[in-house]
PDB file of C-alpha atoms in Angstrom:
ATOM      1  CA  MET A  20     -33.325  -7.220  31.927  1.00 48.00           C
ATOM      2  CA  ASN A  21     -33.447  -3.526  33.174  1.00 52.00           C
ATOM      3  CA  SER A  22     -33.227  -4.705  36.924  1.00 56.00           C
ATOM      4  CA  PRO A  23     -29.798  -4.872  38.498  1.00 53.00           C
ATOM      5  CA  ARG A  24     -29.904  -8.403  38.844  1.00 57.00           C
ATOM      6  CA  ASN A  25     -30.620  -9.281  35.390  1.00 63.00           C
ATOM      7  CA  ARG A  26     -27.775  -7.058  34.428  1.00 63.00           C
ATOM      8  CA  SER A  27     -25.416  -8.617  36.999  1.00 67.00           C
ATOM      9  CA  ASP A  28     -26.384 -12.095  35.638  1.00 64.00           C
ATOM     10  CA  LEU A  29     -25.587 -10.852  32.198  1.00 61.00           C
ATOM     11  CA  ILE A  30     -22.282  -9.434  33.028  1.00 61.00           C
ATOM     12  CA  ALA A  31     -21.246 -12.648  35.075  1.00 61.00           C
ATOM     13  CA  ALA A  32     -22.346 -14.716  31.985  1.00 60.00           C
ATOM     14  CA  LEU A  33     -20.075 -12.750  29.623  1.00 54.00           C
ATOM     15  CA  ALA A  34     -17.221 -12.796  31.881  1.00 55.00           C
ATOM     16  CA  ASP A  35     -17.509 -16.676  32.420  1.00 58.00           C
ATOM     17  CA  THR A  36     -16.876 -17.093  28.894  1.00 59.00           C
ATOM     18  CA  ALA A  37     -14.029 -14.498  28.407  1.00 50.00           C
ATOM     19  CA  GLU A  38     -10.547 -15.574  27.742  1.00 56.00           C
ATOM     20  CA  PRO A  39      -7.311 -13.213  28.246  1.00 50.00           C
ATOM     21  CA  VAL A  40      -5.619 -12.465  24.983  1.00 54.00           C
ATOM     22  CA  ARG A  41      -2.481 -10.796  23.974  1.00 61.00           C
ATOM     23  CA  ARG A  42      -3.107  -7.116  23.305  1.00 66.00           C
ATOM     24  CA  VAL A  43      -2.319  -6.184  19.492  1.00 69.00           C
ATOM     25  CA  ARG A  44      -0.225  -2.771  19.313  1.00 81.00           C
ATOM     26  CA  ALA A  45       0.202  -0.411  16.272  1.00 79.00           C
ATOM     27  CA  TRP A  46       3.674  -0.741  16.224  1.00 83.00           C
ATOM     28  CA  GLN A  47       3.642  -4.575  15.597  1.00 89.00           C
ATOM     29  CA  GLY A  48       1.637  -3.724  12.441  1.00 90.00           C
ATOM     30  CA  ALA A  49       3.950  -1.308  11.329  1.00 93.00           C
ATOM     31  CA  CYS A  50       6.908  -3.600  11.758  1.00 94.00           C
ATOM     32  CA  LEU A  51       5.159  -6.365  10.088  1.00 96.00           C
ATOM     33  CA  ILE A  52       4.638  -4.233   7.228  1.00 97.00           C
ATOM     34  CA  ALA A  53       7.979  -2.878   7.142  1.00 97.00           C
ATOM     35  CA  ALA A  54       9.650  -6.454   7.221  1.00 97.00           C
ATOM     36  CA  ALA A  55       7.366  -7.624   4.335  1.00 97.00           C
ATOM     37  CA  THR A  56       8.408  -4.588   2.204  1.00 97.00           C
ATOM     38  CA  LEU A  57      11.970  -5.436   2.886  1.00 97.00           C
ATOM     39  CA  ALA A  58      11.456  -8.928   2.214  1.00 97.00           C
ATOM     40  CA  ALA A  59       9.783  -7.936  -1.140  1.00 97.00           C
ATOM     41  CA  ALA A  60      12.836  -5.680  -1.982  1.00 97.00           C
ATOM     42  CA  ILE A  61      15.449  -8.526  -1.224  1.00 97.00           C
ATOM     43  CA  GLY A  62      13.269 -10.905  -3.478  1.00 96.00           C
ATOM     44  CA  THR A  63      13.126  -8.572  -6.435  1.00 96.00           C
ATOM     45  CA  SER A  64      16.845  -7.666  -5.914  1.00 96.00           C
ATOM     46  CA  THR A  65      17.584 -11.327  -5.850  1.00 95.00           C
ATOM     47  CA  LEU A  66      15.343 -12.268  -9.152  1.00 95.00           C
ATOM     48  CA  PHE A  67      16.211  -9.185 -11.211  1.00 94.00           C
ATOM     49  CA  SER A  68      19.389  -7.830  -9.454  1.00 93.00           C
ATOM     50  CA  PHE A  69      19.786  -4.382  -7.818  1.00 95.00           C
ATOM     51  CA  TRP A  70      20.431  -1.489 -10.121  1.00 94.00           C
ATOM     52  CA  ASP A  71      23.619   0.046  -9.225  1.00 93.00           C
ATOM     53  CA  GLY A  72      22.909   3.229 -10.837  1.00 92.00           C
ATOM     54  CA  ILE A  73      21.217   4.138  -7.763  1.00 94.00           C
ATOM     55  CA  LEU A  74      24.594   4.061  -5.840  1.00 93.00           C
ATOM     56  CA  THR A  75      26.732   5.469  -8.702  1.00 93.00           C
ATOM     57  CA  GLY A  76      24.612   8.658  -9.145  1.00 90.00           C
ATOM     58  CA  GLU A  77      23.269   7.757 -12.582  1.00 93.00           C
ATOM     59  CA  ALA A  78      19.715   7.690 -11.285  1.00 94.00           C
ATOM     60  CA  SER A  79      17.665  10.802 -12.743  1.00 94.00           C
ATOM     61  CA  PRO A  80      15.806  13.227 -10.331  1.00 94.00           C
ATOM     62  CA  TYR A  81      12.489  11.572 -11.588  1.00 94.00           C
ATOM     63  CA  PHE A  82      13.850   8.311 -10.011  1.00 96.00           C
ATOM     64  CA  TRP A  83      14.263   9.838  -6.681  1.00 96.00           C
ATOM     65  CA  ILE A  84      10.934  11.779  -6.792  1.00 95.00           C
ATOM     66  CA  GLY A  85       9.075   9.082  -8.154  1.00 96.00           C
ATOM     67  CA  ASN A  86      10.164   6.554  -5.445  1.00 97.00           C
ATOM     68  CA  GLY A  87      10.028   9.118  -2.814  1.00 97.00           C
ATOM     69  CA  LEU A  88       6.334   9.778  -3.608  1.00 97.00           C
ATOM     70  CA  LEU A  89       5.466   5.973  -3.410  1.00 97.00           C
ATOM     71  CA  LEU A  90       7.386   5.720  -0.007  1.00 97.00           C
ATOM     72  CA  MET A  91       5.375   8.751   1.144  1.00 97.00           C
ATOM     73  CA  LEU A  92       2.166   7.115   0.123  1.00 97.00           C
ATOM     74  CA  GLY A  93       3.151   3.584   1.569  1.00 97.00           C
ATOM     75  CA  ALA A  94       4.246   5.131   4.709  1.00 96.00           C
ATOM     76  CA  ALA A  95       1.149   7.166   4.988  1.00 96.00           C
ATOM     77  CA  SER A  96      -1.321   4.257   4.106  1.00 96.00           C
ATOM     78  CA  SER A  97       0.454   1.867   6.648  1.00 96.00           C
ATOM     79  CA  ALA A  98       0.353   4.323   9.640  1.00 94.00           C
ATOM     80  CA  ALA A  99      -3.266   5.066   8.955  1.00 93.00           C
ATOM     81  CA  LEU A 100      -3.864   1.252   8.296  1.00 94.00           C
ATOM     82  CA  VAL A 101      -2.400   0.120  11.681  1.00 93.00           C
ATOM     83  CA  ALA A 102      -4.101   2.941  13.589  1.00 89.00           C
ATOM     84  CA  GLY A 103      -7.431   2.110  12.157  1.00 87.00           C
ATOM     85  CA  ALA A 104      -6.999  -1.410  13.028  1.00 84.00           C
ATOM     86  CA  LEU A 105      -7.426  -0.603  16.812  1.00 79.00           C
ATOM     87  CA  PRO A 106     -10.444   0.456  18.518  1.00 69.00           C
ATOM     88  CA  GLN A 107     -10.158   4.274  18.976  1.00 65.00           C
ATOM     89  CA  VAL A 108     -12.118   7.575  19.018  1.00 56.00           C
ATOM     90  CA  GLY A 109     -11.273  10.663  16.867  1.00 55.00           C
ATOM     91  CA  PRO A 110     -10.811  12.097  13.397  1.00 60.00           C
ATOM     92  CA  ARG A 111      -9.217   9.513  10.908  1.00 68.00           C
ATOM     93  CA  ALA A 112      -6.119  10.648   9.172  1.00 71.00           C
ATOM     94  CA  ASN A 113      -6.609  11.838   5.843  1.00 86.00           C
ATOM     95  CA  ALA A 114      -2.836  11.942   4.938  1.00 91.00           C
ATOM     96  CA  PRO A 115      -3.103   8.930   2.499  1.00 93.00           C
ATOM     97  CA  VAL A 116      -5.486  10.709   0.381  1.00 93.00           C
ATOM     98  CA  TRP A 117      -2.984  13.734  -0.063  1.00 94.00           C
ATOM     99  CA  ALA A 118      -0.168  11.543  -0.503  1.00 95.00           C
ATOM    100  CA  PHE A 119      -2.098   9.694  -3.359  1.00 96.00           C
ATOM    101  CA  ALA A 120      -3.220  12.868  -4.908  1.00 95.00           C
ATOM    102  CA  THR A 121       0.359  14.220  -5.056  1.00 95.00           C
ATOM    103  CA  LEU A 122       1.585  10.991  -6.607  1.00 96.00           C
ATOM    104  CA  CYS A 123      -1.243  11.413  -9.338  1.00 95.00           C
ATOM    105  CA  LEU A 124       0.995  14.388 -10.374  1.00 94.00           C
ATOM    106  CA  LEU A 125       3.687  11.732 -11.978  1.00 94.00           C
ATOM    107  CA  PRO A 126       1.229  10.109 -14.589  1.00 93.00           C
ATOM    108  CA  LEU A 127       0.073  13.651 -15.445  1.00 94.00           C
ATOM    109  CA  ALA A 128       3.357  14.870 -16.198  1.00 91.00           C
ATOM    110  CA  ALA A 129       4.348  11.689 -17.862  1.00 89.00           C
ATOM    111  CA  LEU A 130       1.543  12.229 -20.173  1.00 87.00           C
ATOM    112  CA  ILE A 131       1.993  15.616 -20.863  1.00 86.00           C
ATOM    113  CA  GLN A 132       5.389  14.695 -21.942  1.00 83.00           C
ATOM    114  CA  LEU A 133       4.433  11.778 -24.357  1.00 79.00           C
ATOM    115  CA  VAL A 134       2.023  14.346 -25.896  1.00 79.00           C
ATOM    116  CA  TRP A 135       4.846  16.533 -26.889  1.00 76.00           C
ATOM    117  CA  ALA A 136       7.432  14.052 -27.588  1.00 68.00           C
ATOM    118  CA  SER A 137       5.442  12.024 -29.979  1.00 63.00           C
ATOM    119  CA  GLY A 138       3.712  14.863 -31.843  1.00 55.00           C
ATOM    120  CA  HIS A 139       0.287  14.695 -29.963  1.00 49.00           C
ATOM    121  CA  HIS A 140       0.344  10.669 -30.150  1.00 49.00           C
ATOM    122  CA  ALA A 141       0.688   9.724 -26.659  1.00 47.00           C
ATOM    123  CA  HIS A 142       0.119   5.972 -27.518  1.00 51.00           C
ATOM    124  CA  ASP A 143       3.389   5.738 -29.131  1.00 45.00           C
ATOM    125  CA  GLY A 144       5.159   6.579 -25.733  1.00 47.00           C
ATOM    126  CA  LEU A 145       2.879   4.267 -24.071  1.00 57.00           C
ATOM    127  CA  ALA A 146       4.406   1.022 -26.147  1.00 62.00           C
ATOM    128  CA  ASP A 147       7.002   0.704 -23.347  1.00 71.00           C
ATOM    129  CA  PRO A 148       8.680  -2.781 -23.834  1.00 77.00           C
ATOM    130  CA  ALA A 149       9.570  -3.126 -20.181  1.00 83.00           C
ATOM    131  CA  ALA A 150       5.783  -1.906 -19.099  1.00 88.00           C
ATOM    132  CA  TRP A 151       4.220  -5.418 -18.397  1.00 92.00           C
ATOM    133  CA  HIS A 152       7.430  -6.660 -16.735  1.00 93.00           C
ATOM    134  CA  CYS A 153       7.475  -3.693 -14.366  1.00 94.00           C
ATOM    135  CA  LEU A 154       3.704  -3.557 -13.684  1.00 95.00           C
ATOM    136  CA  THR A 155       3.406  -7.299 -12.929  1.00 96.00           C
ATOM    137  CA  SER A 156       6.496  -7.353 -10.831  1.00 96.00           C
ATOM    138  CA  ALA A 157       5.632  -4.320  -8.702  1.00 97.00           C
ATOM    139  CA  LEU A 158       2.119  -6.146  -8.160  1.00 97.00           C
ATOM    140  CA  ALA A 159       3.763  -9.437  -6.893  1.00 97.00           C
ATOM    141  CA  ALA A 160       6.267  -7.657  -4.932  1.00 97.00           C
ATOM    142  CA  GLY A 161       2.831  -5.647  -3.306  1.00 97.00           C
ATOM    143  CA  LEU A 162       1.325  -8.988  -2.507  1.00 97.00           C
ATOM    144  CA  VAL A 163       3.837  -9.732   0.031  1.00 97.00           C
ATOM    145  CA  VAL A 164       3.056  -6.297   1.651  1.00 97.00           C
ATOM    146  CA  ALA A 165      -0.552  -7.002   1.236  1.00 97.00           C
ATOM    147  CA  VAL A 166      -0.484 -10.505   3.038  1.00 97.00           C
ATOM    148  CA  ALA A 167       1.500  -9.103   5.949  1.00 96.00           C
ATOM    149  CA  ALA A 168      -1.246  -6.170   6.310  1.00 96.00           C
ATOM    150  CA  VAL A 169      -4.047  -8.566   6.242  1.00 96.00           C
ATOM    151  CA  LEU A 170      -2.506 -11.119   8.754  1.00 94.00           C
ATOM    152  CA  PHE A 171      -2.274  -8.015  11.164  1.00 94.00           C
ATOM    153  CA  LEU A 172      -5.690  -6.706  10.474  1.00 93.00           C
ATOM    154  CA  ARG A 173      -7.155 -10.437  11.367  1.00 91.00           C
ATOM    155  CA  ARG A 174      -5.408 -10.191  14.707  1.00 89.00           C
ATOM    156  CA  ALA A 175      -6.724  -6.667  15.334  1.00 86.00           C
ATOM    157  CA  ALA A 176     -10.118  -5.257  15.418  1.00 81.00           C
ATOM    158  CA  PRO A 177     -11.083  -3.145  12.281  1.00 86.00           C
ATOM    159  CA  VAL A 178     -14.257  -1.775  12.031  1.00 83.00           C
ATOM    160  CA  ALA A 179     -14.322   0.226   8.945  1.00 88.00           C
ATOM    161  CA  LEU A 180     -13.524  -2.723   6.705  1.00 92.00           C
ATOM    162  CA  ALA A 181     -13.857  -0.634   3.338  1.00 93.00           C
ATOM    163  CA  ARG A 182     -11.402   1.994   4.387  1.00 93.00           C
ATOM    164  CA  GLN A 183      -8.823  -0.542   5.804  1.00 94.00           C
ATOM    165  CA  ALA A 184      -9.436  -2.471   2.360  1.00 96.00           C
ATOM    166  CA  TRP A 185      -8.538   0.964   0.491  1.00 96.00           C
ATOM    167  CA  LEU A 186      -5.558   1.482   2.628  1.00 96.00           C
ATOM    168  CA  THR A 187      -4.100  -2.051   2.387  1.00 97.00           C
ATOM    169  CA  GLY A 188      -4.399  -1.629  -1.222  1.00 97.00           C
ATOM    170  CA  LEU A 189      -2.606   1.737  -1.390  1.00 97.00           C
ATOM    171  CA  ALA A 190       0.101   0.634   0.761  1.00 97.00           C
ATOM    172  CA  ALA A 191       0.873  -2.624  -0.892  1.00 97.00           C
ATOM    173  CA  GLY A 192       0.739  -1.037  -4.219  1.00 97.00           C
ATOM    174  CA  ALA A 193       2.846   1.732  -3.364  1.00 98.00           C
ATOM    175  CA  LEU A 194       5.429  -0.233  -1.226  1.00 98.00           C
ATOM    176  CA  GLY A 195       5.459  -3.111  -3.868  1.00 97.00           C
ATOM    177  CA  ALA A 196       6.336  -0.736  -6.602  1.00 97.00           C
ATOM    178  CA  LEU A 197       8.923   0.939  -4.347  1.00 97.00           C
ATOM    179  CA  ALA A 198      10.507  -2.504  -3.595  1.00 97.00           C
ATOM    180  CA  PHE A 199      10.528  -3.642  -7.424  1.00 97.00           C
ATOM    181  CA  GLY A 200      11.688  -0.011  -8.165  1.00 96.00           C
ATOM    182  CA  ILE A 201      15.195  -0.393  -6.881  1.00 96.00           C
ATOM    183  CA  THR A 202      15.851  -2.976  -9.710  1.00 96.00           C
ATOM    184  CA  CYS A 203      14.493  -0.996 -12.784  1.00 94.00           C
ATOM    185  CA  PRO A 204      17.198   1.042 -14.658  1.00 93.00           C
ATOM    186  CA  LEU A 205      14.472   2.819 -16.425  1.00 91.00           C
ATOM    187  CA  ASP A 206      14.271   6.330 -14.794  1.00 90.00           C
ATOM    188  CA  GLY A 207      12.498   8.582 -17.251  1.00 90.00           C
ATOM    189  CA  ILE A 208       9.243  10.406 -16.139  1.00 91.00           C
ATOM    190  CA  ALA A 209       7.169   8.550 -18.828  1.00 89.00           C
ATOM    191  CA  HIS A 210       8.060   5.221 -17.614  1.00 92.00           C
ATOM    192  CA  LEU A 211       8.141   6.047 -13.847  1.00 93.00           C
ATOM    193  CA  GLY A 212       5.144   8.056 -14.220  1.00 93.00           C
ATOM    194  CA  ILE A 213       2.971   5.560 -15.760  1.00 93.00           C
ATOM    195  CA  TRP A 214       4.162   1.877 -15.076  1.00 94.00           C
ATOM    196  CA  HIS A 215       5.570   2.421 -11.586  1.00 95.00           C
ATOM    197  CA  VAL A 216       2.376   4.294 -10.328  1.00 96.00           C
ATOM    198  CA  LEU A 217      -0.318   2.363 -12.153  1.00 96.00           C
ATOM    199  CA  PRO A 218       0.170  -0.753  -9.655  1.00 97.00           C
ATOM    200  CA  VAL A 219      -1.076   1.573  -6.966  1.00 98.00           C
ATOM    201  CA  PRO A 220      -4.577   2.217  -8.144  1.00 97.00           C
ATOM    202  CA  ILE A 221      -5.004  -1.561  -9.556  1.00 97.00           C
ATOM    203  CA  ALA A 222      -3.895  -2.777  -5.936  1.00 97.00           C
ATOM    204  CA  ALA A 223      -6.166  -0.537  -4.235  1.00 97.00           C
ATOM    205  CA  LEU A 224      -9.275  -1.731  -6.536  1.00 97.00           C
ATOM    206  CA  ALA A 225      -8.136  -5.299  -6.133  1.00 97.00           C
ATOM    207  CA  ALA A 226      -7.835  -4.966  -2.219  1.00 97.00           C
ATOM    208  CA  ARG A 227     -11.395  -3.370  -2.073  1.00 96.00           C
ATOM    209  CA  VAL A 228     -13.014  -6.457  -3.206  1.00 97.00           C
ATOM    210  CA  ILE A 229     -10.558  -9.178  -1.660  1.00 96.00           C
ATOM    211  CA  VAL A 230      -9.652  -7.703   1.718  1.00 96.00           C
ATOM    212  CA  PRO A 231     -13.082  -7.246   3.501  1.00 95.00           C
ATOM    213  CA  PRO A 232     -14.087 -10.982   3.689  1.00 94.00           C
ATOM    214  CA  LEU A 233     -10.616 -11.796   5.072  1.00 93.00           C
ATOM    215  CA  ILE A 234     -10.682  -9.282   7.961  1.00 91.00           C
ATOM    216  CA  ARG A 235     -14.327  -9.443   8.829  1.00 86.00           C
ATOM    217  CA  TRP A 236     -14.845 -10.600  12.506  1.00 75.00           C
TER     218      TRP A 236
END
């Protein structure tokens, strides 16, 4: 095998079975995820109607801050996902970690407010009648984004499957919550900080289990 002739025979045998394929590019994955997010937003707006308070100035600062942080996390996770799906050398981006850490300030602020507002009984504030609707709808919207991400990863050549799975879940949870958030008129910190953020860790944990077998090559 170490002789030049054996190496040449091996290379020739491999070349005979090689077939040209279309190159996968990072921008294709980014566009696919963006299109899925837009489709999820249109779908939720069709089902639950767009909240016009966003356009009339009724939305609170918490609405803009919360959804802005979700957008940052979704964008950072998507960018890291499409970059990590292609062979490359160099350090991995840690922007999704910092974006998720920043997003976690929202539920912390929500819990602090609930404790003060309900006389040190935070569970009273957690009894939100719209909680499960927002949680399940955001996860359903995130599923559309997750499918797009998995389709791209299956065409690419991801190596760090666990990391790609985490990124898929973070992107899907954040962008799904963002897509549904434009229909939800509840813009208090308690509601946004808990029930619009909770889909993110749930989607990340689910993706960590489900995604690796789907993208393994």
